[in-house]
Coordinates of C-alpha atoms in Angstrom, one line a residue:
M1 CA -33.7 26.5 46.3
T2 CA -31.6 28.6 44.0
H3 CA -30.3 27.2 40.8
R4 CA -26.8 27.5 42.2
K5 CA -27.7 25.4 45.3
L6 CA -29.5 22.9 43.2
L7 CA -26.5 22.4 40.9
I8 CA -24.1 22.0 43.9
G9 CA -26.4 19.5 45.4
M10 CA -26.6 17.4 42.2
L11 CA -22.8 17.4 41.8
C12 CA -22.5 16.2 45.4
V13 CA -24.8 13.2 45.0
G14 CA -23.5 12.4 41.5
L15 CA -26.8 13.1 39.7
W16 CA -25.0 15.3 37.1
S17 CA -21.6 15.5 35.6
A18 CA -20.1 17.9 33.2
P19 CA -19.6 16.7 29.7
A20 CA -16.1 15.2 29.1
I21 CA -13.7 17.4 27.2
A22 CA -11.7 15.3 24.7
E23 CA -8.0 15.5 25.3
A24 CA -6.2 16.6 22.2
Q25 CA -4.3 13.8 20.5
T26 CA -1.0 14.1 18.7
L27 CA -0.6 11.0 16.6
R28 CA 2.9 9.7 15.5
F29 CA 2.6 8.9 11.8
A30 CA 5.4 6.8 10.4
H31 CA 6.2 6.0 6.8
W32 CA 9.3 5.1 4.9
L33 CA 9.1 7.4 1.9
P34 CA 11.2 10.5 1.3
E35 CA 9.3 13.7 2.0
Q36 CA 9.5 14.8 -1.6
H37 CA 7.6 11.7 -2.8
A38 CA 4.2 12.6 -4.2
L39 CA 2.3 10.5 -1.6
P40 CA 3.4 12.3 1.6
S41 CA 3.4 15.7 -0.1
T42 CA -0.1 15.3 -1.5
G43 CA -2.1 12.3 -0.2
F44 CA -0.9 12.1 3.4
K45 CA -0.9 15.9 3.7
E46 CA -4.5 16.2 2.5
W47 CA -5.6 13.3 4.8
T48 CA -4.0 14.6 8.0
E49 CA -5.0 18.2 7.4
S50 CA -8.6 17.1 6.8
I51 CA -8.7 15.1 10.1
T52 CA -7.2 18.0 12.1
E53 CA -9.8 20.4 10.6
A54 CA -12.7 18.0 11.1
S55 CA -11.7 17.4 14.7
G56 CA -11.5 21.1 15.5
G57 CA -7.8 20.7 16.2
A58 CA -8.4 17.8 18.7
I59 CA -6.3 15.5 16.5
D60 CA -2.9 16.5 15.2
F61 CA 0.0 14.6 13.7
Q62 CA 3.8 14.3 14.1
M63 CA 5.2 12.9 10.9
F64 CA 8.2 10.5 10.9
P65 CA 9.2 10.0 7.2
A66 CA 12.0 8.1 5.6
Q67 CA 12.3 5.2 8.1
Q68 CA 13.0 7.5 11.0
L69 CA 11.3 5.2 13.5
G70 CA 12.4 1.9 11.9
S71 CA 12.9 0.1 8.6
A72 CA 10.2 -0.3 6.0
E73 CA 9.8 -4.0 6.8
D74 CA 9.2 -3.2 10.5
H75 CA 6.4 -0.7 10.1
F76 CA 3.6 -3.2 10.9
D77 CA 5.2 -4.2 14.2
M78 CA 5.9 -0.6 15.0
V79 CA 2.2 0.4 14.8
A80 CA 1.0 -2.8 16.4
N81 CA 3.3 -2.3 19.3
G82 CA 2.6 1.4 19.7
I83 CA 6.0 2.7 18.6
A84 CA 3.9 4.6 16.0
D85 CA 0.2 5.5 16.3
I86 CA -0.3 5.4 12.6
A87 CA 1.9 3.7 10.0
W88 CA 1.9 3.2 6.2
V89 CA 2.6 -0.5 5.8
N90 CA 3.4 -2.8 2.8
P91 CA 2.0 -6.1 3.9
G92 CA 3.9 -7.7 1.1
Y93 CA 7.2 -7.0 2.8
S94 CA 6.3 -9.8 5.4
A95 CA 6.3 -13.0 3.5
G96 CA 3.3 -15.3 4.4
R97 CA 2.2 -13.2 7.3
F98 CA -0.9 -11.7 5.8
P99 CA -2.1 -14.3 3.3
I100 CA -5.5 -12.7 2.6
S101 CA -4.0 -9.3 1.6
D102 CA -1.5 -11.2 -0.6
L103 CA -4.2 -11.6 -3.2
L104 CA -3.8 -7.9 -4.1
Q105 CA -0.1 -8.3 -4.4
L106 CA -0.3 -11.1 -7.1
P107 CA 0.6 -10.2 -10.7
F108 CA -2.2 -9.4 -13.1
V109 CA -5.0 -8.9 -10.6
V110 CA -5.7 -5.1 -10.6
S111 CA -5.5 -3.1 -13.8
D112 CA -6.5 0.3 -12.5
T113 CA -5.2 1.0 -9.0
L114 CA -6.9 4.5 -8.8
N115 CA -10.4 3.2 -9.4
G116 CA -9.6 0.0 -7.6
A117 CA -8.5 1.6 -4.3
A118 CA -12.1 2.0 -3.0
A119 CA -13.1 -1.5 -4.0
A120 CA -10.0 -3.0 -2.4
T121 CA -10.4 -1.0 0.8
K122 CA -14.0 -2.2 1.2
W123 CA -13.0 -5.7 0.5
Y124 CA -10.1 -5.9 2.9
Q125 CA -11.8 -4.0 5.7
Q126 CA -14.0 -7.2 6.0
H127 CA -11.0 -9.4 6.6
A128 CA -8.1 -7.5 8.1
D129 CA -8.9 -8.3 11.7
Q130 CA -8.5 -12.0 10.9
E131 CA -4.7 -11.5 10.2
M132 CA -3.7 -8.1 11.6
D133 CA -3.7 -8.1 15.4
G134 CA -3.3 -4.9 17.4
V135 CA -4.3 -2.5 14.6
V136 CA -7.3 -0.8 13.1
M137 CA -7.2 -1.2 9.3
C138 CA -8.0 2.2 8.0
L139 CA -7.6 1.8 4.2
I140 CA -5.5 0.1 1.6
H141 CA -4.3 1.4 -1.8
G142 CA -1.9 0.5 -4.6
H143 CA 0.4 2.4 -6.9
Y144 CA 0.1 2.8 -10.6
P145 CA 0.9 -0.7 -12.0
G146 CA 4.6 -1.4 -11.9
T147 CA 6.7 -3.5 -14.3
L148 CA 10.2 -4.9 -14.8
H149 CA 13.1 -2.4 -15.1
A150 CA 16.4 -4.0 -16.1
K151 CA 19.9 -3.3 -17.2
E152 CA 19.3 -5.4 -20.4
E153 CA 16.4 -6.2 -22.6
I154 CA 14.0 -8.8 -21.1
R155 CA 11.0 -9.9 -23.1
H156 CA 10.1 -13.5 -22.0
P157 CA 9.7 -15.0 -18.6
D158 CA 12.3 -17.7 -19.5
Q159 CA 15.0 -15.0 -19.4
I160 CA 14.6 -14.5 -15.7
S161 CA 16.2 -17.9 -15.0
G162 CA 19.7 -17.2 -13.4
M163 CA 19.0 -13.5 -12.8
T164 CA 18.8 -11.7 -9.5
I165 CA 15.7 -9.5 -9.1
R166 CA 14.7 -7.0 -6.4
P167 CA 11.0 -7.9 -6.1
A168 CA 8.4 -5.4 -4.9
N169 CA 6.8 -7.8 -2.4
S170 CA 6.8 -11.4 -1.3
S171 CA 4.4 -12.4 -4.1
I172 CA 6.7 -11.1 -6.8
A173 CA 9.6 -12.8 -5.0
N174 CA 7.8 -16.1 -5.3
F175 CA 7.2 -15.2 -9.0
V176 CA 10.9 -14.7 -9.5
S177 CA 11.6 -18.0 -7.8
E178 CA 9.0 -19.8 -10.0
L179 CA 10.8 -18.5 -13.0
G180 CA 14.2 -19.7 -11.9
G181 CA 15.6 -16.4 -10.7
A182 CA 16.9 -15.3 -7.3
S183 CA 15.4 -12.5 -5.2
V184 CA 17.2 -9.9 -3.1
Q185 CA 14.7 -8.2 -0.8
V186 CA 15.7 -4.7 0.1
A187 CA 13.4 -1.8 0.9
A188 CA 12.8 0.8 -1.8
P189 CA 15.2 3.4 -0.4
E190 CA 18.1 0.9 -0.6
T191 CA 17.3 -0.4 -4.1
R192 CA 19.6 1.9 -6.1
E193 CA 22.6 0.8 -4.1
A194 CA 21.7 -2.9 -4.6
L195 CA 21.6 -2.4 -8.4
S196 CA 24.7 -0.2 -8.6
R197 CA 26.7 -2.8 -6.6
G198 CA 25.5 -5.6 -8.9
V199 CA 23.5 -7.3 -6.2
A200 CA 20.5 -7.1 -8.5
D201 CA 20.1 -7.2 -12.2
A202 CA 16.6 -5.8 -12.4
I203 CA 13.7 -4.6 -10.2
T204 CA 10.0 -4.6 -10.2
F205 CA 8.9 -1.0 -9.5
P206 CA 6.5 1.7 -10.6
S207 CA 8.2 4.0 -13.1
G208 CA 7.9 7.4 -11.3
S209 CA 9.5 6.0 -8.2
T210 CA 12.3 4.5 -10.3
I211 CA 13.2 8.1 -11.3
L212 CA 12.7 9.5 -7.7
F213 CA 15.1 6.9 -6.2
G214 CA 17.7 7.4 -9.0
I215 CA 17.3 3.9 -10.3
D216 CA 16.6 5.1 -13.9
E217 CA 20.4 5.9 -14.1
I218 CA 21.0 2.1 -13.9
T219 CA 18.0 0.4 -15.4
T220 CA 17.3 1.6 -19.0
Y221 CA 15.0 -1.2 -20.2
H222 CA 11.4 -1.2 -19.2
I223 CA 8.6 -3.6 -20.1
E224 CA 5.5 -1.7 -21.2
F225 CA 3.2 -4.4 -19.9
P226 CA 1.8 -3.6 -16.4
M227 CA 2.5 -6.6 -14.2
Y228 CA 1.6 -5.9 -10.6
S229 CA 0.8 -3.3 -8.0
S230 CA 2.1 -3.3 -4.4
W231 CA -0.7 -2.5 -2.0
Q232 CA 0.0 -0.4 1.1
A233 CA -2.2 -0.3 4.2
L234 CA -2.7 2.7 6.4
L235 CA -3.0 1.2 9.9
I236 CA -3.8 2.7 13.3
N237 CA -2.6 1.3 16.7
Q238 CA -5.6 -0.2 18.4
N239 CA -4.9 1.2 21.8
A240 CA -4.4 4.7 20.4
Y241 CA -7.8 4.5 18.6
Q242 CA -9.6 3.1 21.7
Q243 CA -8.2 6.0 23.8
M244 CA -9.8 8.6 21.6
S245 CA -13.2 10.1 22.5
A246 CA -16.2 8.9 20.5
E247 CA -16.1 12.2 18.6
Q248 CA -12.5 11.7 17.7
Q249 CA -13.1 8.1 16.6
D250 CA -15.9 9.3 14.4
V251 CA -13.6 11.7 12.6
I252 CA -11.0 8.9 12.1
D253 CA -13.8 6.6 10.8
D254 CA -14.9 9.2 8.3
H255 CA -11.4 9.3 6.9
C256 CA -11.0 5.5 6.7
T257 CA -13.1 4.9 3.6
G258 CA -12.8 3.8 0.1
E259 CA -13.3 7.4 -1.0
W260 CA -10.3 8.5 1.0
A261 CA -8.3 5.6 -0.3
T262 CA -8.8 7.0 -3.8
R263 CA -8.1 10.6 -2.7
I264 CA -4.8 9.6 -1.0
T265 CA -3.7 7.7 -4.1
R266 CA -4.4 10.3 -6.7
G267 CA -1.1 12.3 -6.5
W268 CA 1.0 9.2 -6.3
E269 CA -0.8 7.7 -9.3
E270 CA -0.1 10.8 -11.4
M271 CA 3.6 10.7 -10.4
E272 CA 4.0 7.1 -11.5
R273 CA 2.1 7.6 -14.7
E274 CA 4.2 10.6 -15.6
G275 CA 7.4 8.5 -15.0
H276 CA 6.1 5.8 -17.3
E277 CA 5.5 8.4 -20.0
Q278 CA 8.9 10.0 -19.4
F279 CA 10.6 6.6 -20.1
R280 CA 8.5 6.2 -23.3
D281 CA 9.6 9.6 -24.6
S282 CA 13.3 9.4 -23.5
P283 CA 16.0 8.5 -26.1
D284 CA 18.1 7.1 -23.2
H285 CA 15.5 4.5 -22.3
T286 CA 13.9 1.6 -24.1
M287 CA 10.2 0.7 -23.6
I288 CA 9.7 -2.9 -24.5
E289 CA 6.4 -3.6 -26.1
L290 CA 5.5 -7.3 -25.8
S291 CA 3.8 -9.4 -28.4
D292 CA 0.5 -11.1 -27.6
E293 CA 2.4 -14.4 -27.2
E294 CA 4.9 -12.9 -24.8
M295 CA 2.2 -11.3 -22.7
T296 CA 0.4 -14.7 -22.5
A297 CA 3.6 -16.4 -21.5
W298 CA 4.0 -14.0 -18.5
R299 CA 0.4 -14.5 -17.5
D300 CA 0.6 -18.3 -17.7
A301 CA 3.9 -18.2 -15.7
A302 CA 2.0 -16.4 -12.9
E303 CA -0.7 -19.0 -12.6
P304 CA 1.2 -21.2 -10.0
L305 CA 1.3 -18.2 -7.7
R306 CA -2.5 -18.1 -7.6
E307 CA -2.7 -21.7 -6.8
A308 CA 0.0 -21.3 -4.0
W309 CA -1.9 -18.3 -2.6
A310 CA -5.1 -20.4 -2.5
E311 CA -3.4 -23.1 -0.6
R312 CA -1.9 -20.6 1.9
V313 CA -5.2 -19.0 2.6
R314 CA -6.9 -22.4 2.9
S315 CA -4.3 -23.5 5.4
A316 CA -5.0 -20.4 7.4
G317 CA -8.7 -21.4 7.6
H318 CA -10.2 -19.2 4.9
D319 CA -12.0 -19.8 1.7
P320 CA -9.8 -18.7 -1.2
D321 CA -12.6 -19.0 -3.8
S322 CA -15.0 -16.8 -1.8
L323 CA -12.2 -14.2 -1.2
R324 CA -11.2 -14.1 -4.8
Q325 CA -14.7 -14.0 -6.2
D326 CA -15.7 -11.1 -3.9
L327 CA -12.6 -9.0 -4.8
E328 CA -13.0 -9.7 -8.5
E329 CA -16.7 -8.7 -8.5
R330 CA -15.8 -5.4 -6.7
L331 CA -13.0 -4.6 -9.1
S332 CA -15.1 -5.5 -12.1
E333 CA -17.8 -3.0 -11.0
V334 CA -15.2 -0.2 -11.4
D335 CA -13.4 -1.6 -14.5
A336 CA -10.3 -2.3 -12.4
L337 CA -10.0 -6.0 -12.8
A338 CA -7.1 -7.2 -14.9
D339 CA -8.2 -9.1 -18.1

């Protein structure tokens, strides 16, 4: 029997099948930042181009920046429901919905977000499937620590009473409430308008983004003390991931690591750090250096938030002490745990 006849016979009886050729995937990637922001122009660009190259062109991306597919607050539901295949999500925009991840959003937890990105990613990858349905948690990273930017000088947490603050996330909103202030929750792109219309007196924000969004024209007082970082998750729709070939999934998995969390963050980190230094050097802005007593007052004022977080996590069926200890140990190993 010739090889040709043997091959035809095997195909007819189902003894052999040709290797499957992976169908090329174009993934819809949604985020809410302007395209000129350092993160999409550096971190997202490097990440997507590396995936396309590693997949031999079998995975490509269609980018939807600046809330084109929906508001910043809706990005988790967008990716979970398949409106987007990948989305950059701030879990802190959804109050109480992701209690485990809220630990990262609390004030005075992470001191070095660049070194802490890998540690946080490895920590949260263990827990995300307990509170994030419909998605694959790729990585999580935070911005250079943010602080309070205001229209007038603020040194002590007691001064927040009676003020209206635009908080960075739900944990900071709780902090404002704890201090007797009121919160107005608007997405980052709408923050300047809220301040200019007098809806808010101050914001918590990283410094470079304050400049990018034009907020520096309104807020000229900035506390030097790093208070918090908002942590953002890069999430993949579960169905979109499952429909990929094994080879495509391997490429995605290789790009959902702590190392990539650091690489994605680097350009954003530099932008925010430069903004902080620009405020320090500008004659039009005042950097407020807190005394040791004032810094202690801010830290003490945040303690009830930790207790409230522990209660929320406990109510959701998790062990807050174990979660906190694991994260703190990982952050300590890379000198990224706040003192």
